[in-house]
JSON list of C-alpha atoms and ligand atoms in Angstrom, two decimals:
[
{"chain": "A", "resi": 1, "resn": "UNK", "atom": "CA", "xyz": [7.13, -111.83, -3.05]},
{"chain": "A", "resi": 2, "resn": "UNK", "atom": "CA", "xyz": [9.93, -113.42, -0.52]},
{"chain": "A", "resi": 3, "resn": "UNK", "atom": "CA", "xyz": [8.42, -117.42, -0.08]},
{"chain": "A", "resi": 4, "resn": "UNK", "atom": "CA", "xyz": [7.83, -117.64, 3.17]},
{"chain": "A", "resi": 5, "resn": "UNK", "atom": "CA", "xyz": [9.80, -120.62, 2.89]},
{"chain": "A", "resi": 6, "resn": "UNK", "atom": "CA", "xyz": [13.33, -121.23, 2.35]},
{"chain": "A", "resi": 7, "resn": "UNK", "atom": "CA", "xyz": [14.82, -124.30, 1.53]},
{"chain": "A", "resi": 8, "resn": "UNK", "atom": "CA", "xyz": [18.65, -124.57, 1.48]},
{"chain": "A", "resi": 9, "resn": "UNK", "atom": "CA", "xyz": [19.43, -127.46, -1.44]},
{"chain": "A", "resi": 10, "resn": "UNK", "atom": "CA", "xyz": [23.18, -128.79, -3.14]},
{"chain": "A", "resi": 11, "resn": "UNK", "atom": "CA", "xyz": [25.50, -131.99, -2.55]},
{"chain": "A", "resi": 12, "resn": "UNK", "atom": "CA", "xyz": [26.58, -133.48, 0.81]},
{"chain": "A", "resi": 13, "resn": "UNK", "atom": "CA", "xyz": [29.14, -131.59, 2.36]},
{"chain": "A", "resi": 14, "resn": "UNK", "atom": "CA", "xyz": [28.13, -128.19, 1.27]},
{"chain": "A", "resi": 15, "resn": "UNK", "atom": "CA", "xyz": [27.08, -126.77, 4.00]},
{"chain": "A", "resi": 16, "resn": "UNK", "atom": "CA", "xyz": [22.89, -126.75, 3.18]},
{"chain": "A", "resi": 17, "resn": "UNK", "atom": "CA", "xyz": [22.85, -127.89, 7.34]},
{"chain": "A", "resi": 18, "resn": "UNK", "atom": "CA", "xyz": [25.21, -125.44, 9.35]},
{"chain": "A", "resi": 19, "resn": "UNK", "atom": "CA", "xyz": [23.87, -122.63, 6.63]},
{"chain": "A", "resi": 20, "resn": "UNK", "atom": "CA", "xyz": [20.60, -123.20, 7.69]},
{"chain": "A", "resi": 21, "resn": "UNK", "atom": "CA", "xyz": [20.68, -122.99, 11.47]},
{"chain": "A", "resi": 22, "resn": "UNK", "atom": "CA", "xyz": [22.10, -119.84, 11.43]},
{"chain": "A", "resi": 23, "resn": "UNK", "atom": "CA", "xyz": [19.71, -118.82, 8.23]},
{"chain": "A", "resi": 24, "resn": "UNK", "atom": "CA", "xyz": [16.33, -119.56, 10.34]},
{"chain": "A", "resi": 25, "resn": "UNK", "atom": "CA", "xyz": [17.92, -117.96, 13.26]},
{"chain": "A", "resi": 26, "resn": "UNK", "atom": "CA", "xyz": [19.00, -114.45, 11.99]},
{"chain": "A", "resi": 27, "resn": "UNK", "atom": "CA", "xyz": [15.39, -115.36, 10.23]},
{"chain": "A", "resi": 28, "resn": "UNK", "atom": "CA", "xyz": [13.66, -115.68, 12.67]},
{"chain": "A", "resi": 29, "resn": "UNK", "atom": "CA", "xyz": [12.37, -118.87, 11.20]},
{"chain": "A", "resi": 30, "resn": "UNK", "atom": "CA", "xyz": [12.25, -122.77, 12.59]},
{"chain": "A", "resi": 31, "resn": "UNK", "atom": "CA", "xyz": [14.87, -124.20, 11.09]},
{"chain": "A", "resi": 32, "resn": "UNK", "atom": "CA", "xyz": [13.40, -128.22, 9.54]},
{"chain": "A", "resi": 33, "resn": "UNK", "atom": "CA", "xyz": [17.07, -130.34, 8.78]},
{"chain": "A", "resi": 34, "resn": "UNK", "atom": "CA", "xyz": [15.44, -133.34, 6.47]},
{"chain": "A", "resi": 35, "resn": "UNK", "atom": "CA", "xyz": [17.40, -135.97, 7.42]},
{"chain": "A", "resi": 36, "resn": "UNK", "atom": "CA", "xyz": [16.56, -134.61, 10.76]},
{"chain": "A", "resi": 37, "resn": "UNK", "atom": "CA", "xyz": [13.70, -135.13, 10.78]},
{"chain": "A", "resi": 38, "resn": "UNK", "atom": "CA", "xyz": [13.68, -138.47, 8.64]},
{"chain": "A", "resi": 39, "resn": "UNK", "atom": "CA", "xyz": [16.05, -140.18, 11.62]},
{"chain": "A", "resi": 40, "resn": "UNK", "atom": "CA", "xyz": [13.26, -138.86, 14.25]},
{"chain": "A", "resi": 41, "resn": "UNK", "atom": "CA", "xyz": [10.93, -139.94, 12.36]},
{"chain": "A", "resi": 42, "resn": "UNK", "atom": "CA", "xyz": [12.05, -143.72, 11.39]},
{"chain": "A", "resi": 43, "resn": "UNK", "atom": "CA", "xyz": [13.96, -143.93, 14.62]},
{"chain": "A", "resi": 44, "resn": "UNK", "atom": "CA", "xyz": [17.73, -145.24, 12.63]},
{"chain": "A", "resi": 45, "resn": "UNK", "atom": "CA", "xyz": [20.39, -143.08, 11.70]},
{"chain": "A", "resi": 46, "resn": "UNK", "atom": "CA", "xyz": [20.09, -142.35, 7.89]},
{"chain": "A", "resi": 47, "resn": "UNK", "atom": "CA", "xyz": [23.05, -144.34, 7.70]},
{"chain": "A", "resi": 48, "resn": "UNK", "atom": "CA", "xyz": [21.07, -147.93, 9.08]},
{"chain": "A", "resi": 49, "resn": "UNK", "atom": "CA", "xyz": [17.83, -147.11, 7.51]},
{"chain": "A", "resi": 50, "resn": "UNK", "atom": "CA", "xyz": [20.53, -146.76, 4.23]},
{"chain": "A", "resi": 51, "resn": "UNK", "atom": "CA", "xyz": [22.08, -150.07, 5.53]},
{"chain": "A", "resi": 52, "resn": "UNK", "atom": "CA", "xyz": [18.96, -152.19, 6.95]},
{"chain": "A", "resi": 53, "resn": "UNK", "atom": "CA", "xyz": [16.35, -151.50, 4.69]},
{"chain": "A", "resi": 54, "resn": "UNK", "atom": "CA", "xyz": [18.37, -150.09, 1.76]},
{"chain": "A", "resi": 55, "resn": "UNK", "atom": "CA", "xyz": [17.60, -147.03, -1.04]},
{"chain": "A", "resi": 56, "resn": "UNK", "atom": "CA", "xyz": [14.91, -146.67, -2.18]},
{"chain": "A", "resi": 57, "resn": "UNK", "atom": "CA", "xyz": [13.30, -147.12, 0.93]},
{"chain": "A", "resi": 58, "resn": "UNK", "atom": "CA", "xyz": [14.94, -144.18, 2.30]},
{"chain": "A", "resi": 59, "resn": "UNK", "atom": "CA", "xyz": [14.06, -142.19, -0.84]},
{"chain": "A", "resi": 60, "resn": "UNK", "atom": "CA", "xyz": [10.36, -143.27, -0.67]},
{"chain": "A", "resi": 61, "resn": "UNK", "atom": "CA", "xyz": [10.59, -142.05, 3.06]},
{"chain": "A", "resi": 62, "resn": "UNK", "atom": "CA", "xyz": [12.38, -138.94, 2.02]},
{"chain": "A", "resi": 63, "resn": "UNK", "atom": "CA", "xyz": [10.64, -137.81, 0.01]},
{"chain": "A", "resi": 64, "resn": "UNK", "atom": "CA", "xyz": [6.82, -138.99, 1.86]},
{"chain": "A", "resi": 65, "resn": "UNK", "atom": "CA", "xyz": [8.91, -136.82, 4.91]},
{"chain": "A", "resi": 66, "resn": "UNK", "atom": "CA", "xyz": [9.44, -133.82, 2.76]},
{"chain": "A", "resi": 67, "resn": "UNK", "atom": "CA", "xyz": [5.99, -133.55, 2.23]},
{"chain": "A", "resi": 68, "resn": "UNK", "atom": "CA", "xyz": [4.61, -133.98, 5.16]},
{"chain": "A", "resi": 69, "resn": "UNK", "atom": "CA", "xyz": [7.32, -130.92, 6.41]},
{"chain": "A", "resi": 70, "resn": "UNK", "atom": "CA", "xyz": [6.14, -128.23, 4.51]},
{"chain": "A", "resi": 71, "resn": "UNK", "atom": "CA", "xyz": [2.17, -129.10, 5.07]},
{"chain": "A", "resi": 72, "resn": "UNK", "atom": "CA", "xyz": [3.36, -128.78, 8.95]},
{"chain": "A", "resi": 73, "resn": "UNK", "atom": "CA", "xyz": [6.41, -125.39, 8.71]},
{"chain": "A", "resi": 74, "resn": "UNK", "atom": "CA", "xyz": [4.88, -123.20, 6.40]},
{"chain": "A", "resi": 75, "resn": "UNK", "atom": "CA", "xyz": [7.05, -120.52, 7.79]},
{"chain": "A", "resi": 76, "resn": "UNK", "atom": "CA", "xyz": [10.31, -122.37, 7.74]},
{"chain": "A", "resi": 77, "resn": "UNK", "atom": "CA", "xyz": [14.20, -122.88, 6.60]},
{"chain": "A", "resi": 78, "resn": "UNK", "atom": "CA", "xyz": [14.32, -126.38, 5.40]},
{"chain": "A", "resi": 79, "resn": "UNK", "atom": "CA", "xyz": [17.29, -127.74, 4.71]},
{"chain": "A", "resi": 80, "resn": "UNK", "atom": "CA", "xyz": [17.68, -131.18, 2.02]},
{"chain": "A", "resi": 81, "resn": "UNK", "atom": "CA", "xyz": [19.46, -133.63, 2.19]},
{"chain": "A", "resi": 82, "resn": "UNK", "atom": "CA", "xyz": [21.90, -134.02, -1.21]},
{"chain": "A", "resi": 83, "resn": "UNK", "atom": "CA", "xyz": [19.55, -136.75, -2.98]},
{"chain": "A", "resi": 84, "resn": "UNK", "atom": "CA", "xyz": [16.31, -134.68, -2.02]},
{"chain": "A", "resi": 85, "resn": "UNK", "atom": "CA", "xyz": [15.37, -132.84, -5.01]},
{"chain": "A", "resi": 86, "resn": "UNK", "atom": "CA", "xyz": [16.64, -135.56, -7.50]},
{"chain": "A", "resi": 87, "resn": "UNK", "atom": "CA", "xyz": [14.20, -138.30, -6.85]},
{"chain": "A", "resi": 88, "resn": "UNK", "atom": "CA", "xyz": [10.38, -138.64, -7.11]},
{"chain": "A", "resi": 89, "resn": "UNK", "atom": "CA", "xyz": [9.89, -135.09, -8.41]},
{"chain": "A", "resi": 90, "resn": "UNK", "atom": "CA", "xyz": [10.16, -133.39, -5.82]},
{"chain": "A", "resi": 91, "resn": "UNK", "atom": "CA", "xyz": [11.56, -130.15, -7.35]},
{"chain": "A", "resi": 92, "resn": "UNK", "atom": "CA", "xyz": [8.51, -129.70, -7.87]},
{"chain": "A", "resi": 93, "resn": "UNK", "atom": "CA", "xyz": [7.31, -129.35, -4.48]},
{"chain": "A", "resi": 94, "resn": "UNK", "atom": "CA", "xyz": [9.87, -127.67, -3.80]},
{"chain": "A", "resi": 95, "resn": "UNK", "atom": "CA", "xyz": [9.71, -124.35, -6.29]},
{"chain": "A", "resi": 96, "resn": "UNK", "atom": "CA", "xyz": [6.38, -124.76, -5.99]},
{"chain": "A", "resi": 97, "resn": "UNK", "atom": "CA", "xyz": [5.73, -124.21, -2.00]},
{"chain": "A", "resi": 98, "resn": "UNK", "atom": "CA", "xyz": [8.89, -122.65, -1.46]},
{"chain": "A", "resi": 99, "resn": "UNK", "atom": "CA", "xyz": [12.53, -120.16, -2.22]},
{"chain": "A", "resi": 100, "resn": "UNK", "atom": "CA", "xyz": [15.18, -122.74, -3.41]},
{"chain": "A", "resi": 101, "resn": "UNK", "atom": "CA", "xyz": [18.70, -121.66, -2.77]},
{"chain": "A", "resi": 102, "resn": "UNK", "atom": "CA", "xyz": [21.47, -123.68, -3.65]},
{"chain": "A", "resi": 103, "resn": "UNK", "atom": "CA", "xyz": [25.22, -124.19, -2.78]},
{"chain": "A", "resi": 104, "resn": "UNK", "atom": "CA", "xyz": [27.25, -124.36, -5.19]},
{"chain": "A", "resi": 105, "resn": "UNK", "atom": "CA", "xyz": [30.77, -125.76, -4.75]},
{"chain": "A", "resi": 106, "resn": "UNK", "atom": "CA", "xyz": [33.15, -127.50, -6.45]},
{"chain": "A", "resi": 107, "resn": "UNK", "atom": "CA", "xyz": [33.88, -131.55, -6.55]},
{"chain": "A", "resi": 108, "resn": "UNK", "atom": "CA", "xyz": [37.25, -130.57, -4.70]},
{"chain": "A", "resi": 109, "resn": "UNK", "atom": "CA", "xyz": [36.31, -128.59, -2.11]},
{"chain": "A", "resi": 110, "resn": "UNK", "atom": "CA", "xyz": [33.39, -131.25, -1.74]},
{"chain": "A", "resi": 111, "resn": "UNK", "atom": "CA", "xyz": [35.47, -134.07, -0.94]},
{"chain": "A", "resi": 112, "resn": "UNK", "atom": "CA", "xyz": [38.33, -132.45, 1.40]},
{"chain": "A", "resi": 113, "resn": "UNK", "atom": "CA", "xyz": [34.91, -131.01, 3.27]},
{"chain": "A", "resi": 114, "resn": "UNK", "atom": "CA", "xyz": [32.92, -134.40, 3.07]},
{"chain": "A", "resi": 115, "resn": "UNK", "atom": "CA", "xyz": [36.87, -136.55, 4.32]},
{"chain": "A", "resi": 116, "resn": "UNK", "atom": "CA", "xyz": [36.77, -133.92, 7.67]},
{"chain": "A", "resi": 117, "resn": "UNK", "atom": "CA", "xyz": [33.20, -134.46, 8.16]},
{"chain": "A", "resi": 118, "resn": "UNK", "atom": "CA", "xyz": [32.00, -135.94, 11.05]},
{"chain": "A", "resi": 119, "resn": "UNK", "atom": "CA", "xyz": [29.05, -137.17, 9.08]},
{"chain": "A", "resi": 120, "resn": "UNK", "atom": "CA", "xyz": [29.94, -140.54, 7.20]},
{"chain": "A", "resi": 121, "resn": "UNK", "atom": "CA", "xyz": [27.69, -140.44, 4.45]},
{"chain": "A", "resi": 122, "resn": "UNK", "atom": "CA", "xyz": [26.01, -144.38, 3.16]},
{"chain": "A", "resi": 123, "resn": "UNK", "atom": "CA", "xyz": [26.88, -143.15, -0.13]},
{"chain": "A", "resi": 124, "resn": "UNK", "atom": "CA", "xyz": [30.64, -142.44, 0.10]},
{"chain": "A", "resi": 125, "resn": "UNK", "atom": "CA", "xyz": [31.52, -144.57, 3.72]},
{"chain": "A", "resi": 126, "resn": "UNK", "atom": "CA", "xyz": [33.27, -147.88, 0.94]},
{"chain": "A", "resi": 127, "resn": "UNK", "atom": "CA", "xyz": [35.27, -145.17, -1.39]},
{"chain": "A", "resi": 128, "resn": "UNK", "atom": "CA", "xyz": [38.73, -145.17, -1.33]},
{"chain": "A", "resi": 129, "resn": "UNK", "atom": "CA", "xyz": [40.03, -140.61, -1.57]},
{"chain": "A", "resi": 130, "resn": "UNK", "atom": "CA", "xyz": [40.72, -141.42, -5.02]},
{"chain": "A", "resi": 131, "resn": "UNK", "atom": "CA", "xyz": [37.18, -143.27, -5.61]},
{"chain": "A", "resi": 132, "resn": "UNK", "atom": "CA", "xyz": [35.64, -140.68, -3.29]},
{"chain": "A", "resi": 133, "resn": "UNK", "atom": "CA", "xyz": [36.58, -137.90, -5.81]},
{"chain": "A", "resi": 134, "resn": "UNK", "atom": "CA", "xyz": [35.25, -139.36, -8.56]},
{"chain": "A", "resi": 135, "resn": "UNK", "atom": "CA", "xyz": [32.37, -140.23, -7.42]},
{"chain": "A", "resi": 136, "resn": "UNK", "atom": "CA", "xyz": [31.48, -136.76, -6.32]},
{"chain": "A", "resi": 137, "resn": "UNK", "atom": "CA", "xyz": [32.42, -135.26, -9.55]},
{"chain": "A", "resi": 138, "resn": "UNK", "atom": "CA", "xyz": [30.07, -137.85, -11.69]},
{"chain": "A", "resi": 139, "resn": "UNK", "atom": "CA", "xyz": [27.62, -137.28, -9.77]},
{"chain": "A", "resi": 140, "resn": "UNK", "atom": "CA", "xyz": [27.40, -133.69, -9.18]},
{"chain": "A", "resi": 141, "resn": "UNK", "atom": "CA", "xyz": [27.95, -133.86, -12.92]},
{"chain": "A", "resi": 142, "resn": "UNK", "atom": "CA", "xyz": [24.10, -135.44, -13.04]},
{"chain": "A", "resi": 143, "resn": "UNK", "atom": "CA", "xyz": [22.13, -133.65, -10.34]},
{"chain": "A", "resi": 144, "resn": "UNK", "atom": "CA", "xyz": [23.22, -129.95, -11.02]},
{"chain": "A", "resi": 145, "resn": "UNK", "atom": "CA", "xyz": [20.15, -130.36, -13.50]},
{"chain": "A", "resi": 146, "resn": "UNK", "atom": "CA", "xyz": [18.22, -130.44, -11.05]},
{"chain": "A", "resi": 147, "resn": "UNK", "atom": "CA", "xyz": [19.84, -128.10, -8.21]},
{"chain": "A", "resi": 148, "resn": "UNK", "atom": "CA", "xyz": [20.23, -125.52, -10.99]},
{"chain": "A", "resi": 149, "resn": "UNK", "atom": "CA", "xyz": [16.52, -125.00, -10.75]},
{"chain": "A", "resi": 150, "resn": "UNK", "atom": "CA", "xyz": [17.02, -123.40, -7.97]},
{"chain": "A", "resi": 151, "resn": "UNK", "atom": "CA", "xyz": [15.02, -119.69, -7.99]},
{"chain": "A", "resi": 152, "resn": "UNK", "atom": "CA", "xyz": [18.41, -118.40, -6.77]},
{"chain": "A", "resi": 153, "resn": "UNK", "atom": "CA", "xyz": [21.96, -120.54, -6.77]},
{"chain": "A", "resi": 154, "resn": "UNK", "atom": "CA", "xyz": [24.87, -118.94, -4.74]},
{"chain": "A", "resi": 155, "resn": "UNK", "atom": "CA", "xyz": [28.47, -119.41, -4.24]},
{"chain": "A", "resi": 156, "resn": "UNK", "atom": "CA", "xyz": [29.12, -121.77, -1.44]},
{"chain": "A", "resi": 157, "resn": "UNK", "atom": "CA", "xyz": [32.99, -120.97, -0.71]},
{"chain": "A", "resi": 158, "resn": "UNK", "atom": "CA", "xyz": [33.19, -118.56, 2.24]},
{"chain": "A", "resi": 159, "resn": "UNK", "atom": "CA", "xyz": [29.74, -118.77, 2.64]},
{"chain": "A", "resi": 160, "resn": "UNK", "atom": "CA", "xyz": [27.65, -116.87, 5.46]},
{"chain": "A", "resi": 161, "resn": "UNK", "atom": "CA", "xyz": [23.92, -117.16, 6.44]},
{"chain": "A", "resi": 162, "resn": "UNK", "atom": "CA", "xyz": [24.35, -113.13, 6.44]},
{"chain": "A", "resi": 163, "resn": "UNK", "atom": "CA", "xyz": [24.95, -113.36, 2.66]},
{"chain": "A", "resi": 164, "resn": "UNK", "atom": "CA", "xyz": [23.01, -115.59, 2.28]},
{"chain": "A", "resi": 165, "resn": "UNK", "atom": "CA", "xyz": [20.45, -113.27, 3.76]},
{"chain": "A", "resi": 166, "resn": "UNK", "atom": "CA", "xyz": [21.88, -110.57, 1.68]},
{"chain": "A", "resi": 167, "resn": "UNK", "atom": "CA", "xyz": [20.47, -113.15, -0.96]},
{"chain": "A", "resi": 168, "resn": "UNK", "atom": "CA", "xyz": [17.09, -113.20, 0.04]},
{"chain": "A", "resi": 169, "resn": "UNK", "atom": "CA", "xyz": [16.17, -109.76, -0.09]},
{"chain": "A", "resi": 170, "resn": "UNK", "atom": "CA", "xyz": [17.99, -108.63, -3.50]},
{"chain": "A", "resi": 171, "resn": "UNK", "atom": "CA", "xyz": [16.26, -111.85, -4.65]},
{"chain": "A", "resi": 172, "resn": "UNK", "atom": "CA", "xyz": [12.34, -110.53, -2.81]},
{"chain": "A", "resi": 173, "resn": "UNK", "atom": "CA", "xyz": [13.84, -107.00, -3.97]},
{"chain": "A", "resi": 174, "resn": "UNK", "atom": "CA", "xyz": [13.40, -108.57, -7.56]},
{"chain": "A", "resi": 175, "resn": "UNK", "atom": "CA", "xyz": [10.76, -111.02, -7.16]},
{"chain": "B", "resi": 201, "resn": "S3P", "atom": "C1", "xyz": [22.56, -138.10, 0.94]},
{"chain": "B", "resi": 201, "resn": "S3P", "atom": "C2", "xyz": [22.60, -136.87, 0.77]},
{"chain": "B", "resi": 201, "resn": "S3P", "atom": "C3", "xyz": [22.93, -136.68, 2.66]},
{"chain": "B", "resi": 201, "resn": "S3P", "atom": "C4", "xyz": [21.52, -137.90, 3.33]},
{"chain": "B", "resi": 201, "resn": "S3P", "atom": "C5", "xyz": [21.57, -139.71, 2.36]},
{"chain": "B", "resi": 201, "resn": "S3P", "atom": "C6", "xyz": [21.70, -139.40, 1.08]},
{"chain": "B", "resi": 201, "resn": "S3P", "atom": "C7", "xyz": [22.81, -137.93, -1.27]},
{"chain": "B", "resi": 201, "resn": "S3P", "atom": "O1", "xyz": [22.01, -135.90, 3.38]},
{"chain": "B", "resi": 201, "resn": "S3P", "atom": "O2", "xyz": [20.01, -137.65, 2.78]},
{"chain": "B", "resi": 201, "resn": "S3P", "atom": "O3", "xyz": [22.69, -139.85, 3.18]},
{"chain": "B", "resi": 201, "resn": "S3P", "atom": "O4", "xyz": [22.22, -139.12, -1.63]},
{"chain": "B", "resi": 201, "resn": "S3P", "atom": "O5", "xyz": [23.40, -136.62, -1.22]},
{"chain": "B", "resi": 201, "resn": "S3P", "atom": "P1", "xyz": [23.07, -134.30, 3.07]},
{"chain": "B", "resi": 201, "resn": "S3P", "atom": "O6", "xyz": [23.08, -133.81, 2.32]},
{"chain": "B", "resi": 201, "resn": "S3P", "atom": "O7", "xyz": [23.21, -133.71, 4.51]},
{"chain": "B", "resi": 201, "resn": "S3P", "atom": "O8", "xyz": [25.22, -134.98, 3.62]}
]
């Protein structure tokens, strides 16, 4: 049975928010972007939280608001931050309460997309181009053990919300 809650997980820049918004529309469910939710609640951007309060504070709040969102939106599509599944055992909450889809993308594509993005991520902002690529490769290697626990993994290159919907119906037909 397909869970009513769908989580999109994956590295920064893999398209979780863009695809999540469209998928929610297709499935006629509310869409929640955890980073945006955190920003509204904390009345600060993610970047400001990292700069003024530090990453540890951000991770605490991220886990707290993840629980809040899970409880508040029983039927929804939720895009998580790149680090959400990798801290404080959040992955257990995610897998227990919903169907997680890992949007998989190679490090060089992520790097390219992140250099083009308007949203400058705090974890990358002080790095040169070369440092950025090495950082992404290393972090991706360490985070994959969490991402790959998702019930579904889908290639993020040329991904569309329609493809995501189809993967979900195939999955639900066989579970
Ligand atoms: C982070 C990813 C960001 C945001 C924060 C930390 C990470 O979200 O939560 O900057 O640790 O990978 P996106 O994946 O939406 O960029």
